[in-house]
PDB file of C-alpha atoms and ligand atoms in Angstrom:
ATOM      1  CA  UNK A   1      49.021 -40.641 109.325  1.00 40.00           C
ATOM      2  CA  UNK A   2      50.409 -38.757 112.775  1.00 38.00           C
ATOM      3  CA  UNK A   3      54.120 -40.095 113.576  1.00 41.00           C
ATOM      4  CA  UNK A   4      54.412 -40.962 117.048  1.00 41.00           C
ATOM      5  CA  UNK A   5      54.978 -38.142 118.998  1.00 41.00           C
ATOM      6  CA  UNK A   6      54.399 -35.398 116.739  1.00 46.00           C
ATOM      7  CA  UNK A   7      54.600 -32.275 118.489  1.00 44.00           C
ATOM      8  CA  UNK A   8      54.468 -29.093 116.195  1.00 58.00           C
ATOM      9  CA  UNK A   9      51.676 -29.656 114.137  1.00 94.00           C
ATOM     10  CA  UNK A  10      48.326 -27.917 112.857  1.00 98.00           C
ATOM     11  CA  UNK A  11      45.215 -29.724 113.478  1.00 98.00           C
ATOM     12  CA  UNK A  12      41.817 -28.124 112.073  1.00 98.00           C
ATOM     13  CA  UNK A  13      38.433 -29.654 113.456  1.00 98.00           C
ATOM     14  CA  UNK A  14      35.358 -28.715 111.341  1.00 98.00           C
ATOM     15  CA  UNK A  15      31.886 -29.982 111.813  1.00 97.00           C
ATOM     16  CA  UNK A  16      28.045 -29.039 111.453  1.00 95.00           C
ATOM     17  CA  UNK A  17      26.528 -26.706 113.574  1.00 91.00           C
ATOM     18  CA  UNK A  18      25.436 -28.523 117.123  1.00 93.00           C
ATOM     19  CA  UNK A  19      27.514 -31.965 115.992  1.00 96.00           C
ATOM     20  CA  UNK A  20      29.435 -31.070 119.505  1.00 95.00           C
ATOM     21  CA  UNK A  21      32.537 -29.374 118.677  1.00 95.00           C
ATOM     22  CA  UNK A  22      32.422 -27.343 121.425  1.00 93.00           C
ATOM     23  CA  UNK A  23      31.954 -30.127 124.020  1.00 95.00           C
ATOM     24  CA  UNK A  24      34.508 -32.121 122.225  1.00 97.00           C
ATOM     25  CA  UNK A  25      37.085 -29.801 122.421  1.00 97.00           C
ATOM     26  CA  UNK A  26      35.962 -28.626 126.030  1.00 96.00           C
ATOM     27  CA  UNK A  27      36.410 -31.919 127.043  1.00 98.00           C
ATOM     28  CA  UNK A  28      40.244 -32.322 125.307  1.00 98.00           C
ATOM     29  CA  UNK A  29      41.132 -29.616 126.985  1.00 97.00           C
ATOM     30  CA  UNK A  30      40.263 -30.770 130.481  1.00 98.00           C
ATOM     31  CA  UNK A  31      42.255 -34.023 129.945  1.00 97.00           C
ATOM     32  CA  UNK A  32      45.057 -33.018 128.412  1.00 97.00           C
ATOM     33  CA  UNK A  33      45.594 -29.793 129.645  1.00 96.00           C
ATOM     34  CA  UNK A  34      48.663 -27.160 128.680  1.00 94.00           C
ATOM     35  CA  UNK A  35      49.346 -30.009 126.038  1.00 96.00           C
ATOM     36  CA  UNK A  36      47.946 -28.055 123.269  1.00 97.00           C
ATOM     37  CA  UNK A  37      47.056 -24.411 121.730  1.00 97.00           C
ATOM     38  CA  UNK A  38      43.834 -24.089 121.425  1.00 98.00           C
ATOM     39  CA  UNK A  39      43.219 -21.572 119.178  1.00 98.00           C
ATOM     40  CA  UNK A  40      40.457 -17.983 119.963  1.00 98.00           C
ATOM     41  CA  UNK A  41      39.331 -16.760 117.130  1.00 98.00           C
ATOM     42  CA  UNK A  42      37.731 -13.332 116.351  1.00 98.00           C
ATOM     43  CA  UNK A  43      34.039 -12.683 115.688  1.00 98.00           C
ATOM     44  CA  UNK A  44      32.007 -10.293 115.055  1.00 98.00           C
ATOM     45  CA  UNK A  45      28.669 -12.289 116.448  1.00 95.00           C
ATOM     46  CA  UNK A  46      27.493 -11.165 119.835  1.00 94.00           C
ATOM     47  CA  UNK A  47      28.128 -13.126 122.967  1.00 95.00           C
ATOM     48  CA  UNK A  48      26.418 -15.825 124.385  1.00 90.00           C
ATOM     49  CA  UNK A  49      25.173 -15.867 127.889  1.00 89.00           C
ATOM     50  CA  UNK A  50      28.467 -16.846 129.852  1.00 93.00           C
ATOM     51  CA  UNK A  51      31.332 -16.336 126.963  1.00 94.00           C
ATOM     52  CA  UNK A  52      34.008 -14.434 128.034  1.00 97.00           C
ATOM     53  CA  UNK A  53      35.847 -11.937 125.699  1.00 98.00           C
ATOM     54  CA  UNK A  54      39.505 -13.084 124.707  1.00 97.00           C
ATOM     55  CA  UNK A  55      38.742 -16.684 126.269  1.00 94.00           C
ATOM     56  CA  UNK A  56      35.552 -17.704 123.999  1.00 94.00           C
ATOM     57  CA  UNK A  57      36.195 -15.575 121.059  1.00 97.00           C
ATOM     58  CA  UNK A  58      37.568 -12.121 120.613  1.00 98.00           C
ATOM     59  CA  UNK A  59      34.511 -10.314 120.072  1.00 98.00           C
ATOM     60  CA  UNK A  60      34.731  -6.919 117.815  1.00 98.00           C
ATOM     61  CA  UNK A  61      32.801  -4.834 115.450  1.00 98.00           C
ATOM     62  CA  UNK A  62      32.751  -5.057 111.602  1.00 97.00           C
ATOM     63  CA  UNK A  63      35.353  -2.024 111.641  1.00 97.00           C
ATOM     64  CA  UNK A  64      37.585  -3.896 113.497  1.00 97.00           C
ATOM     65  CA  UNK A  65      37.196  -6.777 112.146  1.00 98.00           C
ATOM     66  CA  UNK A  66      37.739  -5.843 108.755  1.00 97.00           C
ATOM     67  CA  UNK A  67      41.038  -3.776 110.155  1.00 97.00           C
ATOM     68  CA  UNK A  68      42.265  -7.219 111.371  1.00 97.00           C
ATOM     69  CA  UNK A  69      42.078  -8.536 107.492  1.00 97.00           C
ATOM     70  CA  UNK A  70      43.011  -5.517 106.155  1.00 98.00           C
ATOM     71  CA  UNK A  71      46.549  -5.767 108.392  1.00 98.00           C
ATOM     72  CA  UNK A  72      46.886  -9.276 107.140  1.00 97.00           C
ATOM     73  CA  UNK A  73      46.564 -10.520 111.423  1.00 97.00           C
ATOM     74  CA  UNK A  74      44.659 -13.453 110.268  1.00 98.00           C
ATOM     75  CA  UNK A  75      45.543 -17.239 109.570  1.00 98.00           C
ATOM     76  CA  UNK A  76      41.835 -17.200 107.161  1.00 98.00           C
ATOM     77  CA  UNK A  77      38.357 -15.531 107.627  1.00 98.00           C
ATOM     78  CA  UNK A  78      35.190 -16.145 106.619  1.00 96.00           C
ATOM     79  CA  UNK A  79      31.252 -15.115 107.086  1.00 94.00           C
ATOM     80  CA  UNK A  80      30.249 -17.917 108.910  1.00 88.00           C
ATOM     81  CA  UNK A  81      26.272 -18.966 107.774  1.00 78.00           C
ATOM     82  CA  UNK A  82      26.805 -15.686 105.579  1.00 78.00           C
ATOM     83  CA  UNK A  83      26.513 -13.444 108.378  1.00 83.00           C
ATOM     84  CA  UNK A  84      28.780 -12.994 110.697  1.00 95.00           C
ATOM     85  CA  UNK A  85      32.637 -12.840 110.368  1.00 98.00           C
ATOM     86  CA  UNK A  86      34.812 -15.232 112.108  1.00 97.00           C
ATOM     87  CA  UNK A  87      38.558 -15.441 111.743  1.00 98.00           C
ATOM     88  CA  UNK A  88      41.607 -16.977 113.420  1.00 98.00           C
ATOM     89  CA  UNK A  89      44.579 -14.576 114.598  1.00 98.00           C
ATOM     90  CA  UNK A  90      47.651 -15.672 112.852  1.00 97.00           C
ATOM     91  CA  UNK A  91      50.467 -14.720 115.372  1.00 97.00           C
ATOM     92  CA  UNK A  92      49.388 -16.801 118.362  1.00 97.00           C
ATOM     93  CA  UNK A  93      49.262 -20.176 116.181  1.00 97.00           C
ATOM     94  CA  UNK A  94      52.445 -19.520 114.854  1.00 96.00           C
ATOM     95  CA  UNK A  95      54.149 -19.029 118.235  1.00 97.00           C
ATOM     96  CA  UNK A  96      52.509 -21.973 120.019  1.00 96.00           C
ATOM     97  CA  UNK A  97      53.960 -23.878 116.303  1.00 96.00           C
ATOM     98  CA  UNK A  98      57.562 -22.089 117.154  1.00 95.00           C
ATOM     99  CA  UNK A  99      57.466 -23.539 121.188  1.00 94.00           C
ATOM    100  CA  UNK A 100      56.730 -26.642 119.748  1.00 93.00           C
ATOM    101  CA  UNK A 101      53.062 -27.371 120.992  1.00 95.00           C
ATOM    102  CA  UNK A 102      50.345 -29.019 118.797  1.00 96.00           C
ATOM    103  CA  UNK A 103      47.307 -26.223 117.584  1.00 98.00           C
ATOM    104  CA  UNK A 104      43.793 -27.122 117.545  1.00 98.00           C
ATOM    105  CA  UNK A 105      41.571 -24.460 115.197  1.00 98.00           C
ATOM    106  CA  UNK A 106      38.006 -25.074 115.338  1.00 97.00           C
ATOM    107  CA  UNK A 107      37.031 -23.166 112.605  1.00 97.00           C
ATOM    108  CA  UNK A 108      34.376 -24.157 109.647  1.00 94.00           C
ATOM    109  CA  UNK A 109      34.552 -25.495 106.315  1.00 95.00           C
ATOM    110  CA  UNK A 110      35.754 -22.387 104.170  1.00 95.00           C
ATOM    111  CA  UNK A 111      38.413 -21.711 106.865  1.00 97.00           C
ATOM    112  CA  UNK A 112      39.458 -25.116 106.927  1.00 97.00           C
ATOM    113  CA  UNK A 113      39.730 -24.877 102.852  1.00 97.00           C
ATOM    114  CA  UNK A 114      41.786 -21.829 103.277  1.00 98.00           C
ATOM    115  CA  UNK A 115      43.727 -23.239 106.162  1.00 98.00           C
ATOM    116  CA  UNK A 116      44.558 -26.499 104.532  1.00 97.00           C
ATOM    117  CA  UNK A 117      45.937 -24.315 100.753  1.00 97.00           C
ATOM    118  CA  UNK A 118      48.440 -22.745 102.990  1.00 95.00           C
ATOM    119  CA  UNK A 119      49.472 -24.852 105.225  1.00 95.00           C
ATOM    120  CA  UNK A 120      49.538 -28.176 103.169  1.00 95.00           C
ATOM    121  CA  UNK A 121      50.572 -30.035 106.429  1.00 95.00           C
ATOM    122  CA  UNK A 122      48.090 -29.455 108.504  1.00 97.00           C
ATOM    123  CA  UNK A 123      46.014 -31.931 109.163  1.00 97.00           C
ATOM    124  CA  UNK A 124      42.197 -31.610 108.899  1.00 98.00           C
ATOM    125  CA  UNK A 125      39.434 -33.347 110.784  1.00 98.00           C
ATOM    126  CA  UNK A 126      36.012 -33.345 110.300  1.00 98.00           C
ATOM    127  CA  UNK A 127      33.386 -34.176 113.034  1.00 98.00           C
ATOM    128  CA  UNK A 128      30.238 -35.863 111.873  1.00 98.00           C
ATOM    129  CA  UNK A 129      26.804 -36.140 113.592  1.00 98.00           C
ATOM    130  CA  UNK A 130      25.825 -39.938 113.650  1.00 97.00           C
ATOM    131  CA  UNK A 131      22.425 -39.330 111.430  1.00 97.00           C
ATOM    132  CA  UNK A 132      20.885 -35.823 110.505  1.00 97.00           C
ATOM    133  CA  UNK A 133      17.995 -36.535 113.044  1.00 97.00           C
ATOM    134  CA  UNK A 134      19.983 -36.668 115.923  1.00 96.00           C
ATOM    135  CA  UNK A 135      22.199 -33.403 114.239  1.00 97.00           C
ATOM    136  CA  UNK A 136      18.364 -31.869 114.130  1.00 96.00           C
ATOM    137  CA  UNK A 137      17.978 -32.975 117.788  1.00 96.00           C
ATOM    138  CA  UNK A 138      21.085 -32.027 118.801  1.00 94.00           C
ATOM    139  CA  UNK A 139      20.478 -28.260 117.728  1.00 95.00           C
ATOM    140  CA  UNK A 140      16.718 -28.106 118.925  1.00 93.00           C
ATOM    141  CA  UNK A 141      17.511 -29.397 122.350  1.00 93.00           C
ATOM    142  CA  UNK A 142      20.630 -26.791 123.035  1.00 87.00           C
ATOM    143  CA  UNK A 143      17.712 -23.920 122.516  1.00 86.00           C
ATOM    144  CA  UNK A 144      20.177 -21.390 121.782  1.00 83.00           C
ATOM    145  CA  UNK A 145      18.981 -20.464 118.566  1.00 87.00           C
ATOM    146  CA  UNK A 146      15.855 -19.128 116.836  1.00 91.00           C
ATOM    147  CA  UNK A 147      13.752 -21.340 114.440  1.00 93.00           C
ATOM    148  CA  UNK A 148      14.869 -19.071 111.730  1.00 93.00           C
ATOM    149  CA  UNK A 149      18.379 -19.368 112.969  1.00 90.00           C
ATOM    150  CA  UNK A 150      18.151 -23.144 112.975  1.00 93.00           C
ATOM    151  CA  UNK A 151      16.971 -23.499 109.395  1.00 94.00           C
ATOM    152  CA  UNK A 152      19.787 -21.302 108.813  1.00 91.00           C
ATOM    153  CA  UNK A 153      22.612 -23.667 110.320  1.00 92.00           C
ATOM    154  CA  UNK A 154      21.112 -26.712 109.321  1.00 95.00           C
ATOM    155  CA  UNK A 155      21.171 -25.626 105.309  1.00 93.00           C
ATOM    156  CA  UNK A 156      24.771 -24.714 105.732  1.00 91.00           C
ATOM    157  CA  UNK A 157      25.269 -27.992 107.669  1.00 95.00           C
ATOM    158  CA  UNK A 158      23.992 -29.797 104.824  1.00 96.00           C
ATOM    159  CA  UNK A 159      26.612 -28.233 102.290  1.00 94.00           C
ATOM    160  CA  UNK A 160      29.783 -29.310 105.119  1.00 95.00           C
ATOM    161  CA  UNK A 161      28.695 -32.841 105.396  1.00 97.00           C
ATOM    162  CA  UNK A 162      28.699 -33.239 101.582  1.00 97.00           C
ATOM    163  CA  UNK A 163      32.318 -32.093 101.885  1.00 97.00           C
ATOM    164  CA  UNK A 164      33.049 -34.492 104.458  1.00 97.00           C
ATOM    165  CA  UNK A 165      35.657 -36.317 102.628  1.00 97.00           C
ATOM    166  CA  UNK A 166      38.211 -33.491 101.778  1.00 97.00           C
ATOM    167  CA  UNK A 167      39.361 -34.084 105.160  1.00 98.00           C
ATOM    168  CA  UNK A 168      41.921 -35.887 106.389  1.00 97.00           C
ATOM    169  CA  UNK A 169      40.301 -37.874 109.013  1.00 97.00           C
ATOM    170  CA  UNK A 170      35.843 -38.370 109.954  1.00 98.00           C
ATOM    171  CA  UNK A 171      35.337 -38.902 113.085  1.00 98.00           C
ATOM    172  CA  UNK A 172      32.049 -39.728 114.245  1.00 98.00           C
ATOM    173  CA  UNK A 173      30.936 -37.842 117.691  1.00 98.00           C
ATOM    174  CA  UNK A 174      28.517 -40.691 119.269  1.00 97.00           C
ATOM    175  CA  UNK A 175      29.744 -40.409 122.701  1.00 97.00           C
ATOM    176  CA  UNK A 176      31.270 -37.498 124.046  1.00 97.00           C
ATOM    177  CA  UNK A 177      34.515 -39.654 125.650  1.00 97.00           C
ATOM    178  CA  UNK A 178      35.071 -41.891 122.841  1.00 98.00           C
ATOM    179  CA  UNK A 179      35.691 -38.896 120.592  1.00 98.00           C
ATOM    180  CA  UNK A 180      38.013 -37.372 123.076  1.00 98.00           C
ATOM    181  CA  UNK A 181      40.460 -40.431 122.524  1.00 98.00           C
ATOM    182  CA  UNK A 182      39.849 -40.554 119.345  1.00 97.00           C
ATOM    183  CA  UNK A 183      40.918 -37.102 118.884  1.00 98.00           C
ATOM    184  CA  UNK A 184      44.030 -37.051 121.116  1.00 97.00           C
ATOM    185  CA  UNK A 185      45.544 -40.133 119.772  1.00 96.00           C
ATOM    186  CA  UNK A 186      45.163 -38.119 116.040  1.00 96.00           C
ATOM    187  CA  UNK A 187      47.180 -35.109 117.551  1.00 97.00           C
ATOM    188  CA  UNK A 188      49.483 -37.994 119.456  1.00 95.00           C
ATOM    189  CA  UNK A 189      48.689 -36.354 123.219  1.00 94.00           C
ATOM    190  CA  UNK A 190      49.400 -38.591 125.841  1.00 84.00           C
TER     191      UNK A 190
HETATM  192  P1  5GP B   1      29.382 -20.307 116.899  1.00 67.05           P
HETATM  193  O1  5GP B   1      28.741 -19.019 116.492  1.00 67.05           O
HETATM  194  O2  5GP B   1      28.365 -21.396 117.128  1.00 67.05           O
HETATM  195  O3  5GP B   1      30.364 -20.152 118.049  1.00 67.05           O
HETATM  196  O4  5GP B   1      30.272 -20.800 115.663  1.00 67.05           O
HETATM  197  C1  5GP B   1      29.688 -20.890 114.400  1.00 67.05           C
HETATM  198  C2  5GP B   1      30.662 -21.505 113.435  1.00 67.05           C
HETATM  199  O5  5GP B   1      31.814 -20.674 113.274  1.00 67.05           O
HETATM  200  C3  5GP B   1      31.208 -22.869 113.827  1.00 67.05           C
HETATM  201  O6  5GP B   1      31.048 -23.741 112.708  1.00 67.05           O
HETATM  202  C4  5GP B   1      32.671 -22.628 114.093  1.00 67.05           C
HETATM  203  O7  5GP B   1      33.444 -23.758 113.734  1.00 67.05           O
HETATM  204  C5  5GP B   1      32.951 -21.483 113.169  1.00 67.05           C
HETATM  205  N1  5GP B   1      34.140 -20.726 113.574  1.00 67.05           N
HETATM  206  C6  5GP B   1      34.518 -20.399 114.820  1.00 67.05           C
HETATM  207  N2  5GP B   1      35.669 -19.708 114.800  1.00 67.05           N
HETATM  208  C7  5GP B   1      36.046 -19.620 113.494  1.00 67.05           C
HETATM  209  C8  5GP B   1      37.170 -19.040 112.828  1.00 67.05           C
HETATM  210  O8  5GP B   1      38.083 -18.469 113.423  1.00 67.05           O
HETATM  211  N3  5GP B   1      37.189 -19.145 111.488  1.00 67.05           N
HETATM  212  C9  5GP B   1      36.218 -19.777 110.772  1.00 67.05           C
HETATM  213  N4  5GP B   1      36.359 -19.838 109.453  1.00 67.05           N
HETATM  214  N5  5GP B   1      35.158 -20.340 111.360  1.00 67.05           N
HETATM  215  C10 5GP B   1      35.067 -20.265 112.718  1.00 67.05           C
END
């Protein structure tokens, strides 16, 4: 359970590929905005039309990427759908944490393990599609990735749903403003 009013607190949302996290989260930070740190991780996966470097993702090459481990920068890591590298910088989280101002990671399932072993407090929330055939639909109908791609995510997205219950809270994304509120009254923003 969130007290009331918790302010300085770690919150972790994992989900399947195309389950919405990224409209979800979009649309928390357009209500509640300034009232929490949303985290930008690091990747070494190309852009997508109309991502923005340092606002999206940091975007970097393998060398860097690996320099950024290497210096111990990063919260966790891991190769995301065993290709590409995704991690979350450590010192921003920890300074938003310090002023006192809830963090949101949106990271995936092994980061969320990792997160969760060293930082026993956070609190970990998993985002689940309400059937696999509207997850498949969901993914088709944003058209962003290749077939092969898609066959890709959905295997892994079979693996995080199975997992589904290590997490602290499920929330089912149905409609896009329901989950909002459901997610801001976890991370107590008002
Ligand atoms: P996408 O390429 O669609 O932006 O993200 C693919 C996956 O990477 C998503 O499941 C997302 O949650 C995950 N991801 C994004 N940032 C991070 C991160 O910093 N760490 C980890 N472990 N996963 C991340």
């Amino acid at each position: 359970m969130v007290a009331a009013g918790s302010a300085a607190r770690l919150f972790i949302l994992s989900g399947p590929t195309a389950v919405g996290k990224g409209t979800v989260v979009g649309s928390l930070c357009a209500t509640f905005p300034g009232e929490f740190y949303l985290s930008v991780s690091a990747t070494t996966r190309d852009p997508r039309p109309g991502e923005v470097d340092g606002q999206s993702y940091f975007f970097m090459t393998n060398p860097q990427f690996e320099q950024l481990i290497e210096s111990g920068g990063l919260l966790e890591w891991a190769r995301v759908h065993g290709k590409n590298y995704y991690g979350t910088p450590a010192d921003p989280v920890d300074e938003a944490l310090r002023q006192g101002k809830p963090v949101l990671l949106e990271i995936d399932l092994a980061g969320a393990r990792q997160v969760k072993a060293k930082r026993p407090d956070a609190h970990t929330i998993f985002l689940k599609p309400p059937s696999w055939e509207e997850l498949v639909r969901r993914l088709q109908g944003r058209g962003t990735e290749s077939s092969e791609e898609q066959l890709l995510r959905l295997n892994t997205a079979r693996t995080e749903l199975a997992a589904a219950t290590e997490f602290d809270e499920i929330v089912v994304n149905d409609e896009v403003p329901a989950t909002t509120a459901q997610l801001a009254k976890i991370m107590g923003l008002r």
